[in-house]
Coordinates of C-alpha atoms in Angstrom, one line a residue:
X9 CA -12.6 -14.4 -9.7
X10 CA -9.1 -13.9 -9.9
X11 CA -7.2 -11.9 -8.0
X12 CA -5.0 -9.5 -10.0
X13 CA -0.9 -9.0 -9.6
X14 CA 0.2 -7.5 -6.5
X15 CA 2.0 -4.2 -6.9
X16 CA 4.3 -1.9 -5.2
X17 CA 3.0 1.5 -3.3
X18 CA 5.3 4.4 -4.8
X19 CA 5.6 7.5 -3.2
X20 CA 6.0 9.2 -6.2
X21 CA 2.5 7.7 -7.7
X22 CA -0.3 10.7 -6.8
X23 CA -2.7 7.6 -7.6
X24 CA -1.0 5.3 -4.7
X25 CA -0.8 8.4 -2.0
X26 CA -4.6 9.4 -3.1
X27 CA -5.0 5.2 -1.4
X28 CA -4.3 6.7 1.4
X29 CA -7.5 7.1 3.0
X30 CA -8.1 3.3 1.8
X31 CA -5.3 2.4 3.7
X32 CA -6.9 3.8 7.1
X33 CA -10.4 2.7 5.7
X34 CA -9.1 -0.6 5.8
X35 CA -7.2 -0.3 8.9
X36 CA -10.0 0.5 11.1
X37 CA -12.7 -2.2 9.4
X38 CA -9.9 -4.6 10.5
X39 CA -10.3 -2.6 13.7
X40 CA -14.0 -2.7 14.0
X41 CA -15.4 -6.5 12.2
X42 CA -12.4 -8.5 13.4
X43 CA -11.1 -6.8 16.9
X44 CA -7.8 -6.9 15.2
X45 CA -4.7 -5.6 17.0
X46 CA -3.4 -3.4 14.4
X47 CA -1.7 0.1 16.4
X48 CA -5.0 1.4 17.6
X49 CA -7.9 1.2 19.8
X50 CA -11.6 2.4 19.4
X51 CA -12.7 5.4 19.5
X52 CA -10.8 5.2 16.4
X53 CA -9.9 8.3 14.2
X54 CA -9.7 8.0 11.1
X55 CA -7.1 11.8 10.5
X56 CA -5.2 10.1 12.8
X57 CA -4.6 6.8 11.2
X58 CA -4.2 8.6 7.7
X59 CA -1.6 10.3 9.0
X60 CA 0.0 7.1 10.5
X61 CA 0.0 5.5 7.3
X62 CA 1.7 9.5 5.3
X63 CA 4.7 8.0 8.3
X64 CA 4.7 4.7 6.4
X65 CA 5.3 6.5 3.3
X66 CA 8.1 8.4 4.7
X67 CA 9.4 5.3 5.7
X68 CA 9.5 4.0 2.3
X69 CA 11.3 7.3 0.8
X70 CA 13.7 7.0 3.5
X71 CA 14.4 3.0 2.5
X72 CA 13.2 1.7 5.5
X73 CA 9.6 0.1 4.0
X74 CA 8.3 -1.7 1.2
X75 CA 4.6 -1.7 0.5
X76 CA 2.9 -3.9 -1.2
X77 CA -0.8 -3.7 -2.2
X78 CA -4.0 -5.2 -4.3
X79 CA -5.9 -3.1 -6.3
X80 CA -9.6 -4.9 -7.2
X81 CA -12.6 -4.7 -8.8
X82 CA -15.7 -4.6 -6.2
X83 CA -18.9 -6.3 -6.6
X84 CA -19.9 -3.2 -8.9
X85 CA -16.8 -2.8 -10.9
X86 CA -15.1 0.2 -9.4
X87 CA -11.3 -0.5 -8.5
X88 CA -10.5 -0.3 -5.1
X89 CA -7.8 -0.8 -2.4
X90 CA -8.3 -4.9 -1.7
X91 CA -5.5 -5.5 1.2
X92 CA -2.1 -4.5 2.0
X93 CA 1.2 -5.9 3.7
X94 CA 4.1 -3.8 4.6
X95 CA 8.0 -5.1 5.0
X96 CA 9.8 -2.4 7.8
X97 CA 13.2 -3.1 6.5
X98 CA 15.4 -1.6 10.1
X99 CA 18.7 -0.6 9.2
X100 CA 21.1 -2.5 11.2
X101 CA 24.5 -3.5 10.5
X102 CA 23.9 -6.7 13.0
X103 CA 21.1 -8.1 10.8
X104 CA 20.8 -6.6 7.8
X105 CA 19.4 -9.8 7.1
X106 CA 16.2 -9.7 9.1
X107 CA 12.9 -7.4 8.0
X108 CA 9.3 -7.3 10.0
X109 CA 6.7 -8.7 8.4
X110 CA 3.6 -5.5 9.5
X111 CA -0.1 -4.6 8.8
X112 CA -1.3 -7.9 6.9
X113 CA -4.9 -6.4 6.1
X114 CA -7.3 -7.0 3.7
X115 CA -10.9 -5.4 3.3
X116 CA -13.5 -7.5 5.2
X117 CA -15.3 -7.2 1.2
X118 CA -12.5 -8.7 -0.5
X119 CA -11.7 -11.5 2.0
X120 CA -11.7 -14.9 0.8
X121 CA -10.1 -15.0 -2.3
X122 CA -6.6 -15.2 -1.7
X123 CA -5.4 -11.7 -1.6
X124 CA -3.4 -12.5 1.8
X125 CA -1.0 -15.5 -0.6
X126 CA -0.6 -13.1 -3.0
X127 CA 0.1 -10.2 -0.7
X128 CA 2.9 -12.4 1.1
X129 CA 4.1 -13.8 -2.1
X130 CA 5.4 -10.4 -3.3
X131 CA 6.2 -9.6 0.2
X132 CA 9.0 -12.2 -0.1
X133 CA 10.1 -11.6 -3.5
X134 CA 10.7 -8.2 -2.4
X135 CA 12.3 -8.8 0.8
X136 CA 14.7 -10.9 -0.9
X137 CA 15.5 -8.2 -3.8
X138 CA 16.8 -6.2 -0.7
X139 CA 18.2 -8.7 0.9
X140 CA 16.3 -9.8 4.2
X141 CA 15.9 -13.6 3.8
X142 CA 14.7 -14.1 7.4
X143 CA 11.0 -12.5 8.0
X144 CA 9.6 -12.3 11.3
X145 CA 6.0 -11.6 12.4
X146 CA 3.5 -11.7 15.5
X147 CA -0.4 -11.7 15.4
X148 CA -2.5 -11.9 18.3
X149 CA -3.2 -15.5 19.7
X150 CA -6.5 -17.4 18.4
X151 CA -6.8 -15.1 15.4
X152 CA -7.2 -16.2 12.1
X153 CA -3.6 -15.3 11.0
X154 CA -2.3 -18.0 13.3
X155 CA -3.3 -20.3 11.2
X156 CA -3.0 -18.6 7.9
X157 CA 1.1 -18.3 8.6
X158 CA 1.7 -21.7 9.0
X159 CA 0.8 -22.5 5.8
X160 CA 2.5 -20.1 3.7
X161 CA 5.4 -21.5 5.6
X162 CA 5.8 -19.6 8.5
X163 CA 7.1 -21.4 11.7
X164 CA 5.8 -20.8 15.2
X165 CA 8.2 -19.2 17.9
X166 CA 6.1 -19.0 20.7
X167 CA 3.5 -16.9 22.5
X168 CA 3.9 -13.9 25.1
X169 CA 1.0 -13.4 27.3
X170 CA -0.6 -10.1 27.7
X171 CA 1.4 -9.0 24.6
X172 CA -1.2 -6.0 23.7
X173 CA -4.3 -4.1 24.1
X174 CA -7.9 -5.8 23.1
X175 CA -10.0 -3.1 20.5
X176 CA -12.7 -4.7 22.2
X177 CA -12.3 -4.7 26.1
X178 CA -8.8 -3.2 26.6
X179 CA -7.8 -6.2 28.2
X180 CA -4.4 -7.7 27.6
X181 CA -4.2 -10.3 25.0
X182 CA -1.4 -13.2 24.2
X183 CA 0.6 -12.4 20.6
X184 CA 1.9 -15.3 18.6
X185 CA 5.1 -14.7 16.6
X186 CA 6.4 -16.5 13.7
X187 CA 9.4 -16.2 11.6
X188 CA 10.5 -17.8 8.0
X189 CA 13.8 -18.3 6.5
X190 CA 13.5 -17.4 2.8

């Protein structure tokens, strides 16, 4: 199966801002199957995470984000919201240069088929259209993202111990962060 084009989220798109309970539907199966750390911590709810991501949009109006997203066709047909990656682009006159690398989710149902490449693919055409040719990133340590960035190129900083909260235990976990110069 191929995985169709990435596209952008636009505000102005009633289509993309109906996603928006996707978005948080994808959010917290990350959440829940994977014990990602992705903002929040069970007991997760779900008004609150929509209204998380209506921020995000915000963000993009106000030219500080870029989203980019998969729309697929499930095992039935029906398109839906496959994965998502976000670029914060922070306004700085000391590195207008640099943009974050966020929320690198994809639905547990369309894992697998290389929605994460394609996802970061567009996430670097994009960040380079507005100018940030050096990406940086974290995920937590021992997750499958750590070794997903390496090979789309991204290069390992380091770790910091006890750099956020478990979903599953609310213990302290190490993060691993990773940057790429496009």
């Amino acid at each position: 199966m191929s995985v169709p084009a990435p596209i952008l989220f636009e505000p102005s798109n009633p289509q993309h801002v109906g996603l928006l309970p996707a978005f948080a539907d994808i959010h917290i199966a990350c959440i829940e199957t994977d014990h990602t750390i992705a903002t929040f911590t069970p007991p997760l709810k779900r008004d609150v995470i929509i209204d998380y991501w209506k921020e995000r949009v915000a963000e993009i109006v106000a030219g500080k984000r870029t989203i980019v997203m998969i729309l697929a066709n499930d095992d039935e047909g029906k398109e839906q919201l496959a994965g998502y990656v976000a670029l914060y682009r922070p306004l700085t006159e000391t590195g207008p240069f640099r943009g974050s690398v966020e929320k690198l989710l994809v639905s547990p149902s369309f894992r697998r088929r290389g929605i994460a490449k394609k996802l970061m693919e567009k996430l670097e055409v994009e960040a380079k259209i507005h100018g940030q040719t050096l990406l940086l990133l974290d995920t937590e340590t021992g997750s499958p993202a750590e070794i997903v960035y390496p090979k789309l190129g991204y290069n390992r900083l380091g770790v910091v111990p006890e750099y956020g909260v478990s979903p599953v235990d609310g213990s302290l976990i190490a993060g691993t962060f990773f940057w790429k110069q496009l």
